[in-house]
CSV table of C-alpha atoms in Angstrom, one decimal:
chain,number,residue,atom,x,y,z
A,1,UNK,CA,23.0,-0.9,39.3
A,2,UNK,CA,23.7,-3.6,36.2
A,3,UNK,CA,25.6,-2.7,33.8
A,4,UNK,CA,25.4,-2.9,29.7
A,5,UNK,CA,28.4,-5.0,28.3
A,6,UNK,CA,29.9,-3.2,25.3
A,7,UNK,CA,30.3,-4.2,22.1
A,8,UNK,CA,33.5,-5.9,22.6
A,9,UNK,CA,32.2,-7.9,25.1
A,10,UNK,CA,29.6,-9.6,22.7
A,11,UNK,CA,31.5,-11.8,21.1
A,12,UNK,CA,30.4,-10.4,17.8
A,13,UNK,CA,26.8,-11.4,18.6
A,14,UNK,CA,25.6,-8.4,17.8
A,15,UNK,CA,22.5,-9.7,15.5
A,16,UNK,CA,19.3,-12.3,16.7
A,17,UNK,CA,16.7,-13.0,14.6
A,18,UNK,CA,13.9,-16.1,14.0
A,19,UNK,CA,14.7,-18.9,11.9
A,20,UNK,CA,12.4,-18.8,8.6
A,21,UNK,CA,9.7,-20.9,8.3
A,22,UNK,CA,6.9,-22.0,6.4
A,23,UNK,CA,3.5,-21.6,7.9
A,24,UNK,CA,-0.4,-19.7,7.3
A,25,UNK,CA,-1.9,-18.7,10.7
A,26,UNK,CA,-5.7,-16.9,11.0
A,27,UNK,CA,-5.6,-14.2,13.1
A,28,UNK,CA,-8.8,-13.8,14.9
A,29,UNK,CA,-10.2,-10.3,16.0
A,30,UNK,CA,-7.8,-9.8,18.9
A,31,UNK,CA,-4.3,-9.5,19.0
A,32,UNK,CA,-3.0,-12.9,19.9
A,33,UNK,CA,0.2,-14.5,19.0
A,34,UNK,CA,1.3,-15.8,15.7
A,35,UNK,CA,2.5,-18.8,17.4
A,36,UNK,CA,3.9,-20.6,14.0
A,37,UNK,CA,7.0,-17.7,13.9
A,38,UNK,CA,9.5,-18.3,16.7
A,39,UNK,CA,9.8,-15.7,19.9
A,40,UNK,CA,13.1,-13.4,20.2
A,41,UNK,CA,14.8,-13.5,22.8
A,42,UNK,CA,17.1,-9.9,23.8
A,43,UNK,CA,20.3,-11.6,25.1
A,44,UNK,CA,21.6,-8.3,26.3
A,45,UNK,CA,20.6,-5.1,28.1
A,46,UNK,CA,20.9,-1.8,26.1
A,47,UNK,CA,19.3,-0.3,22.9
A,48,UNK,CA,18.3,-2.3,20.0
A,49,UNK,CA,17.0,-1.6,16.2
A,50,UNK,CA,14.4,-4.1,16.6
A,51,UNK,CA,12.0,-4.8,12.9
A,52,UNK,CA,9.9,-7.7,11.8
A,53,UNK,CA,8.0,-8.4,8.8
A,54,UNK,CA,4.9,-10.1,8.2
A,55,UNK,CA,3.0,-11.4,5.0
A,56,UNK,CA,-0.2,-10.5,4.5
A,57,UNK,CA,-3.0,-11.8,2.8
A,58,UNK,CA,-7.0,-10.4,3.1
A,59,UNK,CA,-9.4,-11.4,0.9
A,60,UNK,CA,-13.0,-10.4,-0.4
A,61,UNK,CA,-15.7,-12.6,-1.2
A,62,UNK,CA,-17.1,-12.3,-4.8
A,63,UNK,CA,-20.3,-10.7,-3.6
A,64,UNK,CA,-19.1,-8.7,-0.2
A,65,UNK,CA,-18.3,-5.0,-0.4
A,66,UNK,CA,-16.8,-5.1,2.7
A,67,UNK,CA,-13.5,-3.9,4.8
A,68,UNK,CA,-11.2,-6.1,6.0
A,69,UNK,CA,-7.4,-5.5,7.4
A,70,UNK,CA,-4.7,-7.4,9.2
A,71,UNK,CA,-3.0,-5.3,11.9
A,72,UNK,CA,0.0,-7.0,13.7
A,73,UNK,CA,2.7,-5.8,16.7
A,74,UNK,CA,5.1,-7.0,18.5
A,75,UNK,CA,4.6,-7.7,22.3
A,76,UNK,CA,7.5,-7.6,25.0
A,77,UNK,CA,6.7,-10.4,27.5
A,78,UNK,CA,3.1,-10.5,26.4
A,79,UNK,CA,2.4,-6.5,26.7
A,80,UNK,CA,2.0,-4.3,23.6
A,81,UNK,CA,5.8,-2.9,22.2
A,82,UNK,CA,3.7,1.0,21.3
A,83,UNK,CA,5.4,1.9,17.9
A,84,UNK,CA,5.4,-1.6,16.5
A,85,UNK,CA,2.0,-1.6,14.8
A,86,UNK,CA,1.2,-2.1,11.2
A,87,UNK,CA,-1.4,-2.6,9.5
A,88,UNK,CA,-2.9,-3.5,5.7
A,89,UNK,CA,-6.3,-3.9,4.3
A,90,UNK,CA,-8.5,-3.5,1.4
A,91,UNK,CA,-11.9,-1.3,1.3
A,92,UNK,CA,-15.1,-2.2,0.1
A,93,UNK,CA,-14.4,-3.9,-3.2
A,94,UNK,CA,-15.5,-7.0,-4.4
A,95,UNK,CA,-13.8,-9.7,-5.5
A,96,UNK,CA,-10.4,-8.8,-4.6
A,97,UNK,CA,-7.4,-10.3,-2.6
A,98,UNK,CA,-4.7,-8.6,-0.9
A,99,UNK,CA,-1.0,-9.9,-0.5
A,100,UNK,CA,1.6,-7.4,1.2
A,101,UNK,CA,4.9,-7.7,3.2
A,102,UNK,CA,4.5,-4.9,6.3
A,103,UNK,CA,6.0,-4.1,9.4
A,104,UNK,CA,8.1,-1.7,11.4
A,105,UNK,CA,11.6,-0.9,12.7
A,106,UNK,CA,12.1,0.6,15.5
A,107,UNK,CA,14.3,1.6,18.5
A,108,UNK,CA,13.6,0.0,22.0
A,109,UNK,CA,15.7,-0.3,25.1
A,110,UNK,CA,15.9,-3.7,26.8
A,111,UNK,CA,16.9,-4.9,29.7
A,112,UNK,CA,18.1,-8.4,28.5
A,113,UNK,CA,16.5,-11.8,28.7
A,114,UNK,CA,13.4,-10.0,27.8
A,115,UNK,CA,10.5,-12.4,25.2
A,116,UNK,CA,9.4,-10.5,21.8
A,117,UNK,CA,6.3,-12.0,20.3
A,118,UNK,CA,5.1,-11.2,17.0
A,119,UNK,CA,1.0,-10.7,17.2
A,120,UNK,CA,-1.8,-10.2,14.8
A,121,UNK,CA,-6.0,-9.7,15.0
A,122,UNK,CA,-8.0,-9.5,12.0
A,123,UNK,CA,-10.1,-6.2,11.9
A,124,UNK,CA,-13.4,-5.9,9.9
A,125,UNK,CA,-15.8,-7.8,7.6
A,126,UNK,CA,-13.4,-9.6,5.0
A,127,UNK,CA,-13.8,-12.8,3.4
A,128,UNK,CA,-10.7,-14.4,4.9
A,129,UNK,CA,-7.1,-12.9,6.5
A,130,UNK,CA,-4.2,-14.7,7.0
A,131,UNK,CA,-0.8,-14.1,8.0
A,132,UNK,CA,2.2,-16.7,6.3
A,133,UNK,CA,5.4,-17.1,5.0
A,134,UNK,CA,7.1,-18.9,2.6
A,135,UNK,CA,9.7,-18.5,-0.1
A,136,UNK,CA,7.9,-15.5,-2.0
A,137,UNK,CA,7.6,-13.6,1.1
A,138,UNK,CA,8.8,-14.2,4.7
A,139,UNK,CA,7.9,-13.6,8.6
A,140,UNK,CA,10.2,-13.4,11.2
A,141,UNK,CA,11.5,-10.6,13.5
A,142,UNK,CA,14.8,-9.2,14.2
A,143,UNK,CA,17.0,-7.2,16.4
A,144,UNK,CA,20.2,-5.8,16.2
A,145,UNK,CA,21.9,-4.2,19.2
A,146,UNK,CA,23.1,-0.3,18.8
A,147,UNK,CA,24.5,0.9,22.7
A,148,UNK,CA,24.8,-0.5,25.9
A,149,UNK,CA,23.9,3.5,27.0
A,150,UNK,CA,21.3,3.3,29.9
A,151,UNK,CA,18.7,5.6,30.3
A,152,UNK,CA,19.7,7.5,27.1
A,153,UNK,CA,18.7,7.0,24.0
A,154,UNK,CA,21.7,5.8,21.2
């Protein structure tokens, strides 16, 4: 049996996030990793608040009356974290562009040492989709641990 170190134990470390960073990435129609934003690492077992943001941008062509979205999620160790999906999108207008900051918070329980990805997949007919970040809106995930509790939830 392991067992969860408490808060004390930390060292006050109690918060891990990704560094910011400027970057535009094109997510294709699959999920697949938005490898420009840094992975997370969970340094300790126990329960975390774990939320991420992601800017979004999906545009229409002048002439297209079309659907497009951008759906992203995080992955643990490169398999889907259910309950970390979001998505954005525009429907069947012309000549229109989309820019939105979404994402999720959420509660998971880790068992430290564990890889969070941040993913995305482009999802109908749009003109373009992007996901970026930059100093009028930013992508990067974070975590904070809540309780070392094992198989209960905080």
């Amino acid at each position: 049996m392991t067992t969860s170190p408490l808060p004390s134990q930390l060292g006050g470390q109690l918060w891990v996030q990704t560094t910011q960073v400027d970057f535009l990435h094109r997510p294709t129609s699959s999920y697949a990793p938005v490898t420009e934003v840094p992975t997370l690492t969970i340094p300790y077992p126990g329960w975390w608040e774990v939320s991420y943001h992601a800017r979004l941008v999906v545009q229409q062509a002048a002439t297209t009356y079309t659907d497009g979205w951008v759906g992203t999620a995080l992955f643990l160790d490169r398999v889907l974290i259910d309950g970390s999906q979001a998505v954005a999108g525009i429907g069947a207008a012309a000549s229109v562009r989309l820019e939105n900051t979404i994402g999720q918070t959420f509660m998971f329980k880790f068992d430290g040492g564990e890889v969070v990805a941040l993913n995305a997949r482009a999802i109908g007919q749009a003109a373009a989709w992007t996901v970026q970040s930059n100093s009028d809106g930013r992508t990067q995930i974070m975590a904070h641990f809540v309780s070392p509790r094992g198989d209960q939830s905080p």
